[in-house]
């Protein structure tokens, strides 16, 4: 059996079409466009590229983007001050602080300075706390794990009573993904670098989410036949045969796992496109919240 | 093999002796005793009994306790107003809102009104968010799961790489226990009422924490030989032979499981005594934080 391939782009495109329509309606009705402020500290080339991609995608759907860059040696006060200024700016509906921040900065303090209703990345401790707790609703769910869940729904996965294994426990993917699955009534196991018998643990998963950042670590014999496999990994590996000399691969050995799994996301092309679509969706939602709060820019 | 019995009282007594000494030192040096305010809304007899027990134990260790009771129909404003007043009171170092609150009240809003540095139950969304996230430290860890971890340490359990299964995903026990175990590098599975093949899932656990509130549900054949079993359950069952006509039992069928497990807590007498000891410890810590902040009562 060859697995159903779960592609992210068609789902992300559909989301973006809906967002484009909604932003146009907001502009027609309230005279403003939803706005996303990006805060980038330092010179990390990957971070610069991510922020550029996010800003380009904003433009595609009619979201204003406001780019703010601070030098790598920016003080805690400068970064928090900027975040607070954006928090008070009615033209800014969502604030995205690109992570990781330079090591001298207190990440939690910076994220906590984002007003809850503008926390479109969903990383404010209160949003994470609400995500963790039963009966609480975060205003915003972190984009990548939310995208992983959406793709599982899209592919027809059943969560209730399913055995789900999450490989990785990062704050931005593994942990929130596990929390989302627990609340959907899956039996959830969180694995990581210290897990013993990793292949055996993974093999019991009806739903397997890999988010560890190790190229093609998950092999065919780690996967239960028919399982749903979501590959969040994105790893650069040498590829002497290509012009660039490298290529991108996921955490899952796609070619062999697709022969065992029931459904699988490719990487690139799976969860990746969903992440920015989720950010745009959250920014639209933030604009709707601002309208509900009567905070409409002049 | 008969399991080692992990009793909570000796550990709790040792903690209380340390707390008694520390509160005496604070009084000698700073002229005040740590203070715990309890907020009780309504007439739930069990809640009244819990609060009474907590206040009695405060007295034993030299912590001042301030009892506040509100009627069952108290408004959201009244409850939040009281919590905020206590938040501003320098004689109050810790604030405990006894849960559950009557159904018409917004629990999260009430808990959020507790200043973080007085949140001795550890249920403020920010404290739970910090507990969930890697690299963050909550000011206070919820008392019951913290007690469960302490008893495991006391009994000599190894967390690193262990398979841990948590039965139950409540906000006050199961979920925070799972988070504490993840951060201790265990491979953690969270089970609940929708889990399929529960006995099989439990059987792979090196560490099993039962917190579901179902009398003697965990049987001998659910337990891996030699496992550490922590029973957080406390269930009243009929006992026609006794004077009262009932008795208390845990979520684990103690008599048969102790023949399989390597170590096991009884219930009552296991985690129970640790919960209040943890609350007292957190109140002492809150007083130390107040001293660090220069907030010493006049």
PDB file of N, CA, C and O in Angstrom, chain B residues 87-160:
ATOM      1  N   UNK B  87      -4.570  40.267  47.474  1.00  0.00           N
ATOM      2  CA  UNK B  87      -3.352  40.424  46.676  1.00  0.00           C
ATOM      3  C   UNK B  87      -2.556  41.645  47.104  1.00  0.00           C
ATOM      4  O   UNK B  87      -1.322  41.665  47.006  1.00  0.00           O
ATOM      5  N   UNK B  88      -3.263  42.659  47.582  1.00  0.00           N
ATOM      6  CA  UNK B  88      -2.591  43.913  47.973  1.00  0.00           C
ATOM      7  C   UNK B  88      -2.237  43.931  49.459  1.00  0.00           C
ATOM      8  O   UNK B  88      -1.575  44.864  49.931  1.00  0.00           O
ATOM      9  N   UNK B  89      -2.644  42.916  50.194  1.00  0.00           N
ATOM     10  CA  UNK B  89      -2.452  42.910  51.654  1.00  0.00           C
ATOM     11  C   UNK B  89      -1.067  42.349  51.997  1.00  0.00           C
ATOM     12  O   UNK B  89      -0.791  41.173  51.744  1.00  0.00           O
ATOM     13  N   UNK B  90      -0.190  43.154  52.589  1.00  0.00           N
ATOM     14  CA  UNK B  90       1.172  42.661  52.863  1.00  0.00           C
ATOM     15  C   UNK B  90       1.213  41.534  53.896  1.00  0.00           C
ATOM     16  O   UNK B  90       2.210  40.819  53.972  1.00  0.00           O
ATOM     17  N   UNK B  91       0.157  41.375  54.691  1.00  0.00           N
ATOM     18  CA  UNK B  91       0.166  40.259  55.654  1.00  0.00           C
ATOM     19  C   UNK B  91      -0.140  38.920  54.992  1.00  0.00           C
ATOM     20  O   UNK B  91       0.058  37.868  55.591  1.00  0.00           O
ATOM     21  N   UNK B  92      -0.658  38.982  53.783  1.00  0.00           N
ATOM     22  CA  UNK B  92      -1.019  37.758  53.055  1.00  0.00           C
ATOM     23  C   UNK B  92       0.081  37.431  52.054  1.00  0.00           C
ATOM     24  O   UNK B  92       0.321  38.183  51.117  1.00  0.00           O
ATOM     25  N   UNK B  93       0.763  36.308  52.268  1.00  0.00           N
ATOM     26  CA  UNK B  93       1.805  35.907  51.326  1.00  0.00           C
ATOM     27  C   UNK B  93       1.281  34.958  50.260  1.00  0.00           C
ATOM     28  O   UNK B  93       1.724  34.983  49.124  1.00  0.00           O
ATOM     29  N   UNK B  94       0.339  34.116  50.662  1.00  0.00           N
ATOM     30  CA  UNK B  94      -0.225  33.159  49.708  1.00  0.00           C
ATOM     31  C   UNK B  94      -1.736  33.249  49.715  1.00  0.00           C
ATOM     32  O   UNK B  94      -2.346  33.529  50.748  1.00  0.00           O
ATOM     33  N   UNK B  95      -2.338  33.049  48.533  1.00  0.00           N
ATOM     34  CA  UNK B  95      -3.801  33.065  48.427  1.00  0.00           C
ATOM     35  C   UNK B  95      -4.248  31.726  47.846  1.00  0.00           C
ATOM     36  O   UNK B  95      -3.785  31.321  46.778  1.00  0.00           O
ATOM     37  N   UNK B  96      -5.129  31.061  48.584  1.00  0.00           N
ATOM     38  CA  UNK B  96      -5.661  29.798  48.104  1.00  0.00           C
ATOM     39  C   UNK B  96      -7.162  29.953  47.874  1.00  0.00           C
ATOM     40  O   UNK B  96      -7.889  30.267  48.806  1.00  0.00           O
ATOM     41  N   UNK B  97      -7.595  29.792  46.638  1.00  0.00           N
ATOM     42  CA  UNK B  97      -9.029  29.791  46.337  1.00  0.00           C
ATOM     43  C   UNK B  97      -9.449  28.328  46.249  1.00  0.00           C
ATOM     44  O   UNK B  97      -8.974  27.591  45.375  1.00  0.00           O
ATOM     45  N   UNK B  98     -10.284  27.901  47.190  1.00  0.00           N
ATOM     46  CA  UNK B  98     -10.659  26.482  47.203  1.00  0.00           C
ATOM     47  C   UNK B  98     -11.528  26.171  45.987  1.00  0.00           C
ATOM     48  O   UNK B  98     -12.549  26.814  45.759  1.00  0.00           O
ATOM     49  N   UNK B  99     -11.129  25.173  45.220  1.00  0.00           N
ATOM     50  CA  UNK B  99     -11.878  24.733  44.040  1.00  0.00           C
ATOM     51  C   UNK B  99     -12.647  23.466  44.401  1.00  0.00           C
ATOM     52  O   UNK B  99     -12.244  22.756  45.322  1.00  0.00           O
ATOM     53  N   UNK B 100     -13.731  23.125  43.723  1.00  0.00           N
ATOM     54  CA  UNK B 100     -14.332  23.907  42.634  1.00  0.00           C
ATOM     55  C   UNK B 100     -15.118  25.095  43.157  1.00  0.00           C
ATOM     56  O   UNK B 100     -15.655  25.058  44.275  1.00  0.00           O
ATOM     57  N   UNK B 101     -15.200  26.149  42.338  1.00  0.00           N
ATOM     58  CA  UNK B 101     -16.061  27.283  42.637  1.00  0.00           C
ATOM     59  C   UNK B 101     -17.474  26.961  42.156  1.00  0.00           C
ATOM     60  O   UNK B 101     -17.651  26.125  41.263  1.00  0.00           O
ATOM     61  N   UNK B 102     -18.494  27.616  42.733  1.00  0.00           N
ATOM     62  CA  UNK B 102     -19.850  27.424  42.199  1.00  0.00           C
ATOM     63  C   UNK B 102     -19.876  27.710  40.690  1.00  0.00           C
ATOM     64  O   UNK B 102     -19.113  28.548  40.204  1.00  0.00           O
ATOM     65  N   UNK B 103     -20.752  26.997  39.993  1.00  0.00           N
ATOM     66  CA  UNK B 103     -20.743  26.991  38.529  1.00  0.00           C
ATOM     67  C   UNK B 103     -20.939  28.335  37.857  1.00  0.00           C
ATOM     68  O   UNK B 103     -20.498  28.518  36.723  1.00  0.00           O
ATOM     69  N   UNK B 104     -21.562  29.309  38.543  1.00  0.00           N
ATOM     70  CA  UNK B 104     -21.795  30.591  37.867  1.00  0.00           C
ATOM     71  C   UNK B 104     -20.544  31.464  37.839  1.00  0.00           C
ATOM     72  O   UNK B 104     -20.531  32.506  37.186  1.00  0.00           O
ATOM     73  N   UNK B 105     -19.491  31.047  38.517  1.00  0.00           N
ATOM     74  CA  UNK B 105     -18.283  31.886  38.574  1.00  0.00           C
ATOM     75  C   UNK B 105     -17.274  31.467  37.504  1.00  0.00           C
ATOM     76  O   UNK B 105     -17.182  30.292  37.143  1.00  0.00           O
ATOM     77  N   UNK B 106     -16.536  32.444  36.997  1.00  0.00           N
ATOM     78  CA  UNK B 106     -15.491  32.203  35.992  1.00  0.00           C
ATOM     79  C   UNK B 106     -14.195  31.900  36.741  1.00  0.00           C
ATOM     80  O   UNK B 106     -13.521  32.799  37.236  1.00  0.00           O
ATOM     81  N   UNK B 107     -13.887  30.597  36.814  1.00  0.00           N
ATOM     82  CA  UNK B 107     -12.743  30.147  37.611  1.00  0.00           C
ATOM     83  C   UNK B 107     -11.437  30.779  37.130  1.00  0.00           C
ATOM     84  O   UNK B 107     -10.625  31.242  37.928  1.00  0.00           O
ATOM     85  N   UNK B 108     -11.248  30.799  35.801  1.00  0.00           N
ATOM     86  CA  UNK B 108      -9.972  31.322  35.298  1.00  0.00           C
ATOM     87  C   UNK B 108      -9.801  32.789  35.673  1.00  0.00           C
ATOM     88  O   UNK B 108      -8.705  33.219  36.045  1.00  0.00           O
ATOM     89  N   UNK B 109     -10.882  33.566  35.577  1.00  0.00           N
ATOM     90  CA  UNK B 109     -10.778  34.995  35.909  1.00  0.00           C
ATOM     91  C   UNK B 109     -10.432  35.172  37.388  1.00  0.00           C
ATOM     92  O   UNK B 109      -9.620  36.032  37.750  1.00  0.00           O
ATOM     93  N   UNK B 110     -11.028  34.339  38.249  1.00  0.00           N
ATOM     94  CA  UNK B 110     -10.726  34.430  39.679  1.00  0.00           C
ATOM     95  C   UNK B 110      -9.254  34.080  39.924  1.00  0.00           C
ATOM     96  O   UNK B 110      -8.527  34.812  40.606  1.00  0.00           O
ATOM     97  N   UNK B 111      -8.802  32.969  39.345  1.00  0.00           N
ATOM     98  CA  UNK B 111      -7.411  32.546  39.570  1.00  0.00           C
ATOM     99  C   UNK B 111      -6.433  33.564  38.992  1.00  0.00           C
ATOM    100  O   UNK B 111      -5.349  33.782  39.532  1.00  0.00           O
ATOM    101  N   UNK B 112      -6.818  34.191  37.868  1.00  0.00           N
ATOM    102  CA  UNK B 112      -5.933  35.184  37.245  1.00  0.00           C
ATOM    103  C   UNK B 112      -5.813  36.444  38.091  1.00  0.00           C
ATOM    104  O   UNK B 112      -4.891  37.235  37.890  1.00  0.00           O
ATOM    105  N   UNK B 113      -6.766  36.655  39.006  1.00  0.00           N
ATOM    106  CA  UNK B 113      -6.714  37.844  39.858  1.00  0.00           C
ATOM    107  C   UNK B 113      -5.700  37.683  40.993  1.00  0.00           C
ATOM    108  O   UNK B 113      -5.350  38.647  41.675  1.00  0.00           O
ATOM    109  N   UNK B 114      -5.224  36.457  41.211  1.00  0.00           N
ATOM    110  CA  UNK B 114      -4.185  36.226  42.227  1.00  0.00           C
ATOM    111  C   UNK B 114      -2.852  36.718  41.668  1.00  0.00           C
ATOM    112  O   UNK B 114      -2.464  36.314  40.584  1.00  0.00           O
ATOM    113  N   UNK B 115      -2.153  37.605  42.400  1.00  0.00           N
ATOM    114  CA  UNK B 115      -0.830  37.989  41.902  1.00  0.00           C
ATOM    115  C   UNK B 115       0.054  36.740  41.799  1.00  0.00           C
ATOM    116  O   UNK B 115       0.000  35.873  42.673  1.00  0.00           O
ATOM    117  N   UNK B 116       0.850  36.686  40.737  1.00  0.00           N
ATOM    118  CA  UNK B 116       1.692  35.509  40.486  1.00  0.00           C
ATOM    119  C   UNK B 116       2.499  35.089  41.713  1.00  0.00           C
ATOM    120  O   UNK B 116       2.635  33.904  41.993  1.00  0.00           O
ATOM    121  N   UNK B 117       3.038  36.070  42.434  1.00  0.00           N
ATOM    122  CA  UNK B 117       3.927  35.751  43.552  1.00  0.00           C
ATOM    123  C   UNK B 117       3.156  35.331  44.801  1.00  0.00           C
ATOM    124  O   UNK B 117       3.747  35.080  45.840  1.00  0.00           O
ATOM    125  N   UNK B 118       1.824  35.268  44.716  1.00  0.00           N
ATOM    126  CA  UNK B 118       1.022  34.756  45.837  1.00  0.00           C
ATOM    127  C   UNK B 118       0.230  33.512  45.431  1.00  0.00           C
ATOM    128  O   UNK B 118      -0.605  33.027  46.186  1.00  0.00           O
ATOM    129  N   UNK B 119       0.516  32.992  44.249  1.00  0.00           N
ATOM    130  CA  UNK B 119      -0.265  31.881  43.678  1.00  0.00           C
ATOM    131  C   UNK B 119       0.235  30.538  44.203  1.00  0.00           C
ATOM    132  O   UNK B 119       0.742  29.696  43.464  1.00  0.00           O
ATOM    133  N   UNK B 120       0.045  30.297  45.509  1.00  0.00           N
ATOM    134  CA  UNK B 120       0.657  29.136  46.155  1.00  0.00           C
ATOM    135  C   UNK B 120       0.064  27.794  45.707  1.00  0.00           C
ATOM    136  O   UNK B 120       0.668  26.743  45.933  1.00  0.00           O
ATOM    137  N   UNK B 121      -1.090  27.822  45.066  1.00  0.00           N
ATOM    138  CA  UNK B 121      -1.632  26.585  44.491  1.00  0.00           C
ATOM    139  C   UNK B 121      -1.035  26.304  43.101  1.00  0.00           C
ATOM    140  O   UNK B 121      -1.168  25.201  42.578  1.00  0.00           O
ATOM    141  N   UNK B 122      -0.438  27.320  42.503  1.00  0.00           N
ATOM    142  CA  UNK B 122       0.198  27.141  41.185  1.00  0.00           C
ATOM    143  C   UNK B 122      -0.788  26.997  40.046  1.00  0.00           C
ATOM    144  O   UNK B 122      -0.433  26.492  38.986  1.00  0.00           O
ATOM    145  N   UNK B 123      -2.025  27.468  40.216  1.00  0.00           N
ATOM    146  CA  UNK B 123      -3.045  27.286  39.171  1.00  0.00           C
ATOM    147  C   UNK B 123      -3.254  28.520  38.297  1.00  0.00           C
ATOM    148  O   UNK B 123      -4.102  28.523  37.408  1.00  0.00           O
ATOM    149  N   UNK B 124      -2.537  29.617  38.562  1.00  0.00           N
ATOM    150  CA  UNK B 124      -2.620  30.786  37.684  1.00  0.00           C
ATOM    151  C   UNK B 124      -2.170  30.353  36.285  1.00  0.00           C
ATOM    152  O   UNK B 124      -1.189  29.628  36.149  1.00  0.00           O
ATOM    153  N   UNK B 125      -2.890  30.796  35.238  1.00  0.00           N
ATOM    154  CA  UNK B 125      -2.521  30.360  33.883  1.00  0.00           C
ATOM    155  C   UNK B 125      -1.049  30.610  33.552  1.00  0.00           C
ATOM    156  O   UNK B 125      -0.433  29.803  32.838  1.00  0.00           O
ATOM    157  N   UNK B 126      -0.483  31.691  34.060  1.00  0.00           N
ATOM    158  CA  UNK B 126       0.939  31.944  33.768  1.00  0.00           C
ATOM    159  C   UNK B 126       1.818  30.887  34.430  1.00  0.00           C
ATOM    160  O   UNK B 126       2.790  30.413  33.837  1.00  0.00           O
ATOM    161  N   UNK B 127       1.485  30.498  35.665  1.00  0.00           N
ATOM    162  CA  UNK B 127       2.284  29.455  36.312  1.00  0.00           C
ATOM    163  C   UNK B 127       2.149  28.124  35.569  1.00  0.00           C
ATOM    164  O   UNK B 127       3.127  27.395  35.402  1.00  0.00           O
ATOM    165  N   UNK B 128       0.929  27.802  35.091  1.00  0.00           N
ATOM    166  CA  UNK B 128       0.754  26.565  34.330  1.00  0.00           C
ATOM    167  C   UNK B 128       1.490  26.666  32.984  1.00  0.00           C
ATOM    168  O   UNK B 128       2.138  25.708  32.550  1.00  0.00           O
ATOM    169  N   UNK B 129       1.418  27.822  32.353  1.00  0.00           N
ATOM    170  CA  UNK B 129       2.141  28.026  31.085  1.00  0.00           C
ATOM    171  C   UNK B 129       3.634  27.827  31.271  1.00  0.00           C
ATOM    172  O   UNK B 129       4.303  27.174  30.472  1.00  0.00           O
ATOM    173  N   UNK B 130       4.160  28.395  32.366  1.00  0.00           N
ATOM    174  CA  UNK B 130       5.600  28.239  32.625  1.00  0.00           C
ATOM    175  C   UNK B 130       5.944  26.795  32.950  1.00  0.00           C
ATOM    176  O   UNK B 130       7.023  26.307  32.598  1.00  0.00           O
ATOM    177  N   UNK B 131       5.039  26.114  33.646  1.00  0.00           N
ATOM    178  CA  UNK B 131       5.257  24.706  33.968  1.00  0.00           C
ATOM    179  C   UNK B 131       5.302  23.880  32.678  1.00  0.00           C
ATOM    180  O   UNK B 131       6.059  22.909  32.562  1.00  0.00           O
ATOM    181  N   UNK B 132       4.481  24.276  31.703  1.00  0.00           N
ATOM    182  CA  UNK B 132       4.411  23.520  30.452  1.00  0.00           C
ATOM    183  C   UNK B 132       5.651  23.712  29.598  1.00  0.00           C
ATOM    184  O   UNK B 132       6.093  22.793  28.921  1.00  0.00           O
ATOM    185  N   UNK B 133       6.223  24.901  29.635  1.00  0.00           N
ATOM    186  CA  UNK B 133       7.263  25.241  28.669  1.00  0.00           C
ATOM    187  C   UNK B 133       8.656  24.885  29.154  1.00  0.00           C
ATOM    188  O   UNK B 133       9.000  25.063  30.317  1.00  0.00           O
ATOM    189  N   UNK B 134       9.453  24.417  28.197  1.00  0.00           N
ATOM    190  CA  UNK B 134      10.838  24.093  28.475  1.00  0.00           C
ATOM    191  C   UNK B 134      11.587  25.393  28.773  1.00  0.00           C
ATOM    192  O   UNK B 134      11.348  26.409  28.137  1.00  0.00           O
ATOM    193  N   UNK B 135      12.486  25.356  29.738  1.00  0.00           N
ATOM    194  CA  UNK B 135      13.317  26.511  30.015  1.00  0.00           C
ATOM    195  C   UNK B 135      12.620  27.600  30.812  1.00  0.00           C
ATOM    196  O   UNK B 135      13.174  28.675  31.009  1.00  0.00           O
ATOM    197  N   UNK B 136      11.379  27.365  31.250  1.00  0.00           N
ATOM    198  CA  UNK B 136      10.674  28.346  32.079  1.00  0.00           C
ATOM    199  C   UNK B 136      10.503  27.745  33.460  1.00  0.00           C
ATOM    200  O   UNK B 136      10.418  26.532  33.603  1.00  0.00           O
ATOM    201  N   UNK B 137      10.407  28.591  34.449  1.00  0.00           N
ATOM    202  CA  UNK B 137      10.220  28.085  35.808  1.00  0.00           C
ATOM    203  C   UNK B 137       8.976  28.723  36.405  1.00  0.00           C
ATOM    204  O   UNK B 137       8.919  29.937  36.545  1.00  0.00           O
ATOM    205  N   UNK B 138       7.976  27.916  36.784  1.00  0.00           N
ATOM    206  CA  UNK B 138       6.853  28.508  37.509  1.00  0.00           C
ATOM    207  C   UNK B 138       7.336  28.936  38.889  1.00  0.00           C
ATOM    208  O   UNK B 138       8.257  28.326  39.435  1.00  0.00           O
ATOM    209  N   UNK B 139       6.725  29.983  39.457  1.00  0.00           N
ATOM    210  CA  UNK B 139       7.071  30.350  40.834  1.00  0.00           C
ATOM    211  C   UNK B 139       6.620  29.260  41.791  1.00  0.00           C
ATOM    212  O   UNK B 139       7.287  28.984  42.783  1.00  0.00           O
ATOM    213  N   UNK B 140       5.452  28.646  41.496  1.00  0.00           N
ATOM    214  CA  UNK B 140       4.917  27.608  42.376  1.00  0.00           C
ATOM    215  C   UNK B 140       4.410  26.448  41.543  1.00  0.00           C
ATOM    216  O   UNK B 140       3.758  26.647  40.517  1.00  0.00           O
ATOM    217  N   UNK B 141       4.717  25.234  42.006  1.00  0.00           N
ATOM    218  CA  UNK B 141       4.249  24.025  41.328  1.00  0.00           C
ATOM    219  C   UNK B 141       3.021  23.518  42.085  1.00  0.00           C
ATOM    220  O   UNK B 141       3.027  23.492  43.321  1.00  0.00           O
ATOM    221  N   UNK B 142       1.950  23.120  41.369  1.00  0.00           N
ATOM    222  CA  UNK B 142       0.768  22.594  42.059  1.00  0.00           C
ATOM    223  C   UNK B 142       1.152  21.493  43.056  1.00  0.00           C
ATOM    224  O   UNK B 142       2.001  20.645  42.772  1.00  0.00           O
ATOM    225  N   UNK B 143       0.524  21.534  44.225  1.00  0.00           N
ATOM    226  CA  UNK B 143       1.008  20.767  45.383  1.00  0.00           C
ATOM    227  C   UNK B 143       0.887  19.251  45.225  1.00  0.00           C
ATOM    228  O   UNK B 143       1.782  18.510  45.629  1.00  0.00           O
ATOM    229  N   UNK B 144      -0.215  18.763  44.664  1.00  0.00           N
ATOM    230  CA  UNK B 144      -0.399  17.315  44.613  1.00  0.00           C
ATOM    231  C   UNK B 144       0.571  16.647  43.643  1.00  0.00           C
ATOM    232  O   UNK B 144       1.263  15.700  44.023  1.00  0.00           O
ATOM    233  N   UNK B 145       0.672  17.122  42.393  1.00  0.00           N
ATOM    234  CA  UNK B 145       1.668  16.496  41.509  1.00  0.00           C
ATOM    235  C   UNK B 145       3.095  16.690  42.012  1.00  0.00           C
ATOM    236  O   UNK B 145       3.920  15.777  41.882  1.00  0.00           O
ATOM    237  N   UNK B 146       3.381  17.839  42.632  1.00  0.00           N
ATOM    238  CA  UNK B 146       4.725  18.028  43.194  1.00  0.00           C
ATOM    239  C   UNK B 146       4.980  16.980  44.277  1.00  0.00           C
ATOM    240  O   UNK B 146       6.072  16.411  44.368  1.00  0.00           O
ATOM    241  N   UNK B 147       3.958  16.697  45.080  1.00  0.00           N
ATOM    242  CA  UNK B 147       4.096  15.683  46.131  1.00  0.00           C
ATOM    243  C   UNK B 147       4.310  14.299  45.550  1.00  0.00           C
ATOM    244  O   UNK B 147       5.105  13.503  46.072  1.00  0.00           O
ATOM    245  N   UNK B 148       3.610  14.005  44.454  1.00  0.00           N
ATOM    246  CA  UNK B 148       3.784  12.704  43.801  1.00  0.00           C
ATOM    247  C   UNK B 148       5.224  12.529  43.326  1.00  0.00           C
ATOM    248  O   UNK B 148       5.841  11.469  43.514  1.00  0.00           O
ATOM    249  N   UNK B 149       5.780  13.582  42.725  1.00  0.00           N
ATOM    250  CA  UNK B 149       7.162  13.518  42.235  1.00  0.00           C
ATOM    251  C   UNK B 149       8.131  13.345  43.408  1.00  0.00           C
ATOM    252  O   UNK B 149       9.064  12.535  43.353  1.00  0.00           O
ATOM    253  N   UNK B 150       7.890  14.100  44.480  1.00  0.00           N
ATOM    254  CA  UNK B 150       8.756  13.996  45.663  1.00  0.00           C
ATOM    255  C   UNK B 150       8.770  12.571  46.211  1.00  0.00           C
ATOM    256  O   UNK B 150       9.828  12.039  46.569  1.00  0.00           O
ATOM    257  N   UNK B 151       7.598  11.935  46.276  1.00  0.00           N
ATOM    258  CA  UNK B 151       7.540  10.561  46.798  1.00  0.00           C
ATOM    259  C   UNK B 151       8.275   9.598  45.866  1.00  0.00           C
ATOM    260  O   UNK B 151       8.920   8.650  46.329  1.00  0.00           O
ATOM    261  N   UNK B 152       8.186   9.833  44.562  1.00  0.00           N
ATOM    262  CA  UNK B 152       8.933   8.989  43.614  1.00  0.00           C
ATOM    263  C   UNK B 152      10.434   9.145  43.851  1.00  0.00           C
ATOM    264  O   UNK B 152      11.184   8.152  43.876  1.00  0.00           O
ATOM    265  N   UNK B 153      10.864  10.388  44.052  1.00  0.00           N
ATOM    266  CA  UNK B 153      12.293  10.624  44.315  1.00  0.00           C
ATOM    267  C   UNK B 153      12.701   9.933  45.609  1.00  0.00           C
ATOM    268  O   UNK B 153      13.738   9.276  45.686  1.00  0.00           O
ATOM    269  N   UNK B 154      11.865  10.097  46.605  1.00  0.00           N
ATOM    270  CA  UNK B 154      12.097   9.498  47.921  1.00  0.00           C
ATOM    271  C   UNK B 154      12.274   7.979  47.798  1.00  0.00           C
ATOM    272  O   UNK B 154      13.104   7.376  48.476  1.00  0.00           O
ATOM    273  N   UNK B 155      11.472   7.360  46.945  1.00  0.00           N
ATOM    274  CA  UNK B 155      11.517   5.901  46.791  1.00  0.00           C
ATOM    275  C   UNK B 155      12.647   5.455  45.862  1.00  0.00           C
ATOM    276  O   UNK B 155      12.846   4.256  45.664  1.00  0.00           O
ATOM    277  N   UNK B 156      13.361   6.433  45.276  1.00  0.00           N
ATOM    278  CA  UNK B 156      14.512   6.079  44.452  1.00  0.00           C
ATOM    279  C   UNK B 156      14.214   5.836  42.984  1.00  0.00           C
ATOM    280  O   UNK B 156      15.009   5.208  42.281  1.00  0.00           O
ATOM    281  N   UNK B 157      13.084   6.340  42.488  1.00  0.00           N
ATOM    282  CA  UNK B 157      12.752   6.143  41.071  1.00  0.00           C
ATOM    283  C   UNK B 157      13.718   6.913  40.174  1.00  0.00           C
ATOM    284  O   UNK B 157      14.187   7.989  40.537  1.00  0.00           O
ATOM    285  N   UNK B 158      14.016   6.360  39.022  1.00  0.00           N
ATOM    286  CA  UNK B 158      14.802   7.045  37.997  1.00  0.00           C
ATOM    287  C   UNK B 158      13.824   7.579  36.959  1.00  0.00           C
ATOM    288  O   UNK B 158      12.990   6.829  36.439  1.00  0.00           O
ATOM    289  N   UNK B 159      13.901   8.871  36.659  1.00  0.00           N
ATOM    290  CA  UNK B 159      12.983   9.453  35.686  1.00  0.00           C
ATOM    291  C   UNK B 159      13.539   9.381  34.262  1.00  0.00           C
ATOM    292  O   UNK B 159      12.815   9.116  33.307  1.00  0.00           O
ATOM    293  N   UNK B 160      14.817   9.655  34.144  1.00  0.00           N
ATOM    294  CA  UNK B 160      15.493   9.750  32.849  1.00  0.00           C
ATOM    295  C   UNK B 160      15.251   8.496  32.010  1.00  0.00           C
ATOM    296  O   UNK B 160      15.662   7.393  32.380  1.00  0.00           O
TER     297      UNK B 160
END
